Coordinates of N, CA and C in Angstrom, one line a residue:
X12 N -7.5 -15.0 -12.6 CA -6.6 -16.0 -12.2 C -5.3 -15.3 -11.6
X13 N -4.8 -15.8 -10.5 CA -3.7 -15.2 -9.9 C -2.4 -15.6 -10.6
X14 N -1.5 -14.7 -10.9 CA -0.2 -15.0 -11.5 C 0.9 -14.3 -10.8
X15 N 2.0 -15.0 -10.7 CA 3.2 -14.4 -10.1 C 4.3 -14.4 -11.2
X16 N 4.9 -13.2 -11.4 CA 6.0 -13.1 -12.4 C 7.2 -12.6 -11.8
X17 N 8.3 -13.4 -11.9 CA 9.6 -13.1 -11.3 C 10.5 -12.4 -12.4
X18 N 11.4 -11.6 -12.0 CA 12.3 -10.9 -12.9 C 13.6 -10.6 -12.1
X19 N 14.7 -10.3 -12.8 CA 15.9 -9.8 -12.2 C 17.0 -10.8 -12.1
X20 N 16.8 -12.0 -12.5 CA 17.8 -13.0 -12.4 C 18.8 -12.8 -13.5
X21 N 19.9 -13.6 -13.5 CA 20.9 -13.4 -14.5 C 22.2 -14.0 -14.0
X22 N 23.3 -13.7 -14.8 CA 24.6 -14.2 -14.5 C 25.4 -13.1 -13.8
X23 N 26.0 -13.4 -12.7 CA 26.8 -12.4 -11.9 C 28.1 -13.1 -11.4
X24 N 29.1 -12.3 -11.2 CA 30.4 -12.8 -10.6 C 30.3 -13.0 -9.1
X25 N 31.1 -13.9 -8.5 CA 31.1 -14.0 -7.1 C 31.3 -12.6 -6.4
X26 N 30.5 -12.3 -5.4 CA 30.6 -11.0 -4.7 C 29.7 -10.0 -5.3
X27 N 29.0 -10.3 -6.4 CA 28.1 -9.4 -7.0 C 26.7 -9.4 -6.4
X28 N 25.9 -8.6 -6.9 CA 24.5 -8.4 -6.4 C 23.5 -8.5 -7.5
X29 N 22.3 -8.9 -7.1 CA 21.1 -8.9 -8.0 C 19.9 -8.5 -7.1
X30 N 18.9 -7.9 -7.8 CA 17.7 -7.6 -7.1 C 16.6 -8.4 -7.9
X31 N 16.0 -9.3 -7.2 CA 14.9 -10.1 -7.8 C 13.5 -9.4 -7.4
X32 N 12.6 -9.5 -8.4 CA 11.3 -8.9 -8.1 C 10.2 -9.9 -8.5
X33 N 9.1 -9.9 -7.8 CA 8.0 -10.8 -8.1 C 6.7 -9.9 -7.9
X34 N 6.0 -9.8 -9.0 CA 4.8 -9.0 -9.1 C 3.6 -10.0 -9.2
X35 N 2.6 -9.8 -8.3 CA 1.4 -10.6 -8.3 C 0.3 -9.9 -9.0
X36 N -0.5 -10.6 -9.8 CA -1.6 -10.0 -10.5 C -2.8 -10.8 -10.4
X37 N -4.0 -10.3 -10.7 CA -5.2 -11.0 -10.5 C -5.9 -10.6 -9.2
X38 N -7.0 -11.2 -9.0 CA -7.8 -11.0 -7.8 C -7.2 -11.8 -6.6
X39 N -6.7 -11.2 -5.6 CA -6.2 -11.9 -4.5 C -6.7 -11.2 -3.2
X40 N -7.3 -12.1 -2.3 CA -7.8 -11.6 -1.1 C -7.0 -12.1 0.1
X41 N -6.7 -11.1 1.0 CA -6.0 -11.4 2.2 C -4.7 -12.1 2.0
X42 N -3.8 -11.4 1.4 CA -2.4 -11.9 1.3 C -1.8 -11.9 2.6
X43 N -1.2 -13.1 3.0 CA -0.6 -13.3 4.3 C 0.9 -13.2 4.3
X44 N 1.5 -14.0 3.4 CA 3.0 -14.1 3.4 C 3.4 -14.2 1.9
X45 N 4.5 -13.5 1.6 CA 5.2 -13.7 0.3 C 6.6 -14.1 0.6
X46 N 7.2 -14.8 -0.3 CA 8.6 -15.2 0.0 C 9.3 -15.8 -1.2
X47 N 10.5 -16.2 -1.0 CA 11.4 -16.7 -2.1 C 11.9 -18.0 -1.6
X48 N 11.9 -19.0 -2.6 CA 12.5 -20.3 -2.4 C 13.5 -20.5 -3.6
X49 N 14.4 -21.4 -3.5 CA 15.3 -21.7 -4.6 C 15.6 -23.2 -4.7
X50 N 15.9 -23.6 -5.9 CA 16.2 -25.0 -6.1 C 17.4 -25.1 -7.1
X51 N 18.5 -25.8 -6.6 CA 19.6 -26.0 -7.4 C 19.5 -27.4 -8.1
X52 N 20.2 -27.7 -9.2 CA 20.1 -29.0 -9.8 C 20.5 -30.1 -8.9
X53 N 19.6 -31.1 -8.8 CA 19.9 -32.3 -8.0 C 19.6 -32.0 -6.5
X54 N 19.1 -30.9 -6.1 CA 18.7 -30.6 -4.8 C 17.3 -30.3 -4.6
X55 N 16.8 -30.4 -3.4 CA 15.4 -30.0 -3.0 C 15.2 -28.5 -3.0
X56 N 14.0 -28.1 -3.2 CA 13.7 -26.7 -3.1 C 13.8 -26.3 -1.6
X57 N 14.4 -25.2 -1.3 CA 14.6 -24.7 0.0 C 14.1 -23.3 0.2
X58 N 13.7 -23.0 1.4 CA 13.3 -21.6 1.7 C 14.5 -20.7 1.8
X59 N 14.3 -19.5 1.2 CA 15.3 -18.5 1.2 C 14.9 -17.4 2.2
X60 N 13.8 -16.8 2.0 CA 13.3 -15.7 2.9 C 11.8 -15.6 2.7
X61 N 11.1 -15.1 3.8 CA 9.7 -14.8 3.7 C 9.4 -13.5 4.4
X62 N 8.3 -12.9 4.1 CA 7.9 -11.6 4.7 C 6.4 -11.6 4.8
X63 N 5.9 -11.2 6.0 CA 4.5 -11.1 6.2 C 4.0 -9.7 5.8
X64 N 2.7 -9.5 5.7 CA 2.1 -8.2 5.3 C 2.5 -7.1 6.2
X65 N 2.7 -7.4 7.5 CA 3.1 -6.4 8.5 C 4.6 -6.2 8.6
X66 N 5.4 -6.9 7.7 CA 6.8 -6.7 7.6 C 7.7 -7.6 8.4
X67 N 7.2 -8.6 9.0 CA 8.0 -9.6 9.8 C 8.8 -10.5 8.8
X68 N 10.1 -10.7 9.0 CA 10.9 -11.4 8.0 C 11.5 -12.6 8.6
X69 N 11.8 -13.6 7.8 CA 12.5 -14.8 8.2 C 13.5 -15.2 7.1
X70 N 14.7 -15.6 7.4 CA 15.8 -15.9 6.5 C 16.4 -17.2 6.8
X71 N 16.8 -17.9 5.7 CA 17.6 -19.1 5.9 C 19.0 -18.7 6.4
X72 N 19.5 -19.6 7.2 CA 20.8 -19.2 7.8 C 21.9 -19.0 6.8
X73 N 21.8 -19.7 5.6 CA 22.8 -19.5 4.6 C 22.8 -18.2 3.9
X74 N 21.8 -17.4 4.0 CA 21.7 -16.1 3.3 C 21.6 -15.0 4.3
X75 N 21.4 -15.2 5.6 CA 21.2 -14.2 6.6 C 22.4 -13.3 6.6
X76 N 22.2 -12.0 6.5 CA 23.2 -11.0 6.5 C 23.6 -10.6 5.1
X77 N 23.2 -11.4 4.1 CA 23.6 -11.1 2.7 C 22.4 -10.7 1.9
X78 N 21.2 -11.3 2.2 CA 20.0 -11.1 1.4 C 19.0 -10.3 2.2
X79 N 18.2 -9.5 1.6 CA 17.2 -8.7 2.2 C 15.9 -8.8 1.4
X80 N 14.8 -9.2 2.1 CA 13.5 -9.3 1.5 C 12.7 -8.1 1.9
X81 N 11.9 -7.6 0.9 CA 11.0 -6.5 1.2 C 9.8 -6.6 0.3
X82 N 8.7 -5.8 0.6 CA 7.5 -5.9 -0.2 C 6.8 -4.6 -0.2
X83 N 6.1 -4.4 -1.3 CA 5.2 -3.2 -1.5 C 3.8 -3.8 -1.5
X84 N 3.1 -3.6 -0.5 CA 1.7 -4.2 -0.4 C 0.8 -3.6 -1.4
X85 N 0.9 -2.3 -1.7 CA 0.0 -1.7 -2.6 C 0.2 -2.2 -4.0
X86 N 1.5 -2.5 -4.4 CA 1.8 -3.1 -5.7 C 1.8 -4.6 -5.8
X87 N 1.5 -5.2 -4.6 CA 1.5 -6.7 -4.5 C 2.8 -7.2 -5.1
X88 N 3.9 -6.7 -4.7 CA 5.2 -7.0 -5.2 C 6.2 -7.3 -4.0
X89 N 7.0 -8.4 -4.2 CA 8.0 -8.7 -3.2 C 9.4 -8.7 -3.9
X90 N 10.4 -8.3 -3.2 CA 11.7 -8.1 -3.7 C 12.7 -8.9 -2.9
X91 N 13.8 -9.3 -3.5 CA 14.9 -10.0 -2.8 C 16.2 -9.4 -3.3
X92 N 16.8 -8.6 -2.4 CA 18.1 -8.0 -2.7 C 19.2 -9.0 -2.3
X93 N 20.0 -9.4 -3.2 CA 21.0 -10.4 -3.0 C 22.4 -9.8 -3.1
X94 N 23.1 -9.7 -2.0 CA 24.5 -9.1 -2.0 C 25.5 -10.2 -1.6
X95 N 26.7 -10.0 -2.0 CA 27.8 -10.9 -1.7 C 27.5 -12.3 -2.2
X96 N 27.0 -12.4 -3.4 CA 26.6 -13.7 -4.0 C 27.8 -14.7 -4.1
X97 N 27.5 -15.9 -3.8 CA 28.5 -17.0 -3.8 C 28.0 -18.0 -4.9
X98 N 29.0 -18.8 -5.4 CA 28.6 -19.9 -6.4 C 27.5 -20.8 -5.9
X99 N 27.5 -21.1 -4.6 CA 26.5 -21.9 -4.0 C 25.1 -21.3 -4.0
X100 N 25.0 -20.0 -4.3 CA 23.7 -19.4 -4.4 C 23.1 -19.7 -5.8
X101 N 23.8 -20.3 -6.7 CA 23.3 -20.6 -8.0 C 22.1 -21.5 -7.9
X102 N 21.0 -21.1 -8.5 CA 19.7 -21.9 -8.4 C 18.6 -21.1 -9.2
X103 N 17.5 -21.8 -9.4 CA 16.3 -21.2 -9.8 C 15.6 -20.7 -8.6
X104 N 15.3 -19.4 -8.6 CA 14.6 -18.7 -7.5 C 13.1 -18.6 -7.8
X105 N 12.3 -19.1 -6.9 CA 10.8 -19.1 -7.1 C 10.1 -18.2 -6.1
X106 N 9.2 -17.4 -6.6 CA 8.4 -16.6 -5.7 C 7.2 -17.4 -5.2
X107 N 6.8 -17.1 -4.0 CA 5.7 -17.8 -3.4 C 4.8 -16.8 -2.7
X108 N 3.5 -17.1 -2.8 CA 2.5 -16.2 -2.1 C 1.4 -17.1 -1.5
X109 N 1.1 -16.8 -0.2 CA 0.1 -17.5 0.5 C -1.0 -16.5 0.9
X110 N -2.2 -16.9 0.7 CA -3.3 -16.0 0.9 C -4.6 -16.7 1.4
X111 N -5.5 -15.9 1.9 CA -6.8 -16.5 2.4 C -6.7 -16.8 3.8
X112 N -7.9 -17.0 4.4 CA -8.0 -17.4 5.8 C -7.3 -18.8 6.0
X113 N -6.4 -18.8 7.0 CA -5.6 -20.0 7.2 C -4.6 -20.3 6.1
X114 N -4.3 -19.3 5.3 CA -3.3 -19.5 4.2 C -3.8 -20.7 3.3
X115 N -5.0 -20.7 2.9 CA -5.6 -21.8 2.1 C -5.2 -21.8 0.7
X116 N -4.7 -20.6 0.2 CA -4.2 -20.5 -1.2 C -2.7 -20.3 -1.2
X117 N -2.1 -21.1 -2.2 CA -0.7 -21.1 -2.3 C -0.3 -21.0 -3.8
X118 N 0.4 -19.9 -4.1 CA 0.7 -19.7 -5.5 C 2.2 -19.6 -5.7
X119 N 2.7 -20.1 -6.9 CA 4.1 -20.1 -7.2 C 4.3 -19.4 -8.6
X120 N 5.5 -18.7 -8.7 CA 5.9 -18.2 -10.0 C 6.6 -19.2 -10.8
X121 N 7.0 -18.9 -12.0 CA 7.7 -19.8 -12.9 C 9.2 -19.9 -12.6
X122 N 9.7 -19.0 -11.8 CA 11.1 -19.1 -11.5 C 12.0 -18.2 -12.3
X123 N 13.1 -17.7 -11.7 CA 14.1 -16.9 -12.4 C 15.5 -17.5 -12.1
X124 N 16.3 -17.7 -13.1 CA 17.6 -18.3 -12.9 C 18.7 -17.3 -12.4
X125 N 19.4 -17.7 -11.3 CA 20.5 -16.9 -10.8 C 21.7 -17.8 -10.9
X126 N 22.7 -17.3 -11.6 CA 24.0 -18.0 -11.8 C 25.1 -17.2 -11.3
X127 N 25.9 -17.7 -10.4 CA 27.0 -17.0 -9.8 C 28.3 -17.8 -10.2
X128 N 29.1 -17.1 -11.1 CA 30.2 -17.8 -11.7 C 31.2 -16.8 -12.2
X129 N 32.5 -17.2 -12.2 CA 33.5 -16.3 -12.8 C 33.6 -16.6 -14.3

């Protein structure tokens, strides 16, 4: 069974940084895209960043220039470097993986809490 495990969340002051990690385990064929989404209380889940196997990236406008997504294909791990954190970045961050022909498989992690506050 495929599992995604996030780590690296925590409490940080405004302007601080965190590096989130998501490691995939289990048998996975043809990984296409890995990414990060986030959900704040009372709000819908939103896309933060995605990265394809060949390294193409996409970012939400709200994090562009501050966050960087990367991946290690051999380790089946995706990272999110978050710099210049703002209080509005506070949310549960979820790892997402799409795999298979036509991205027929869609997996989610349990989430890791990021809190930006003084």
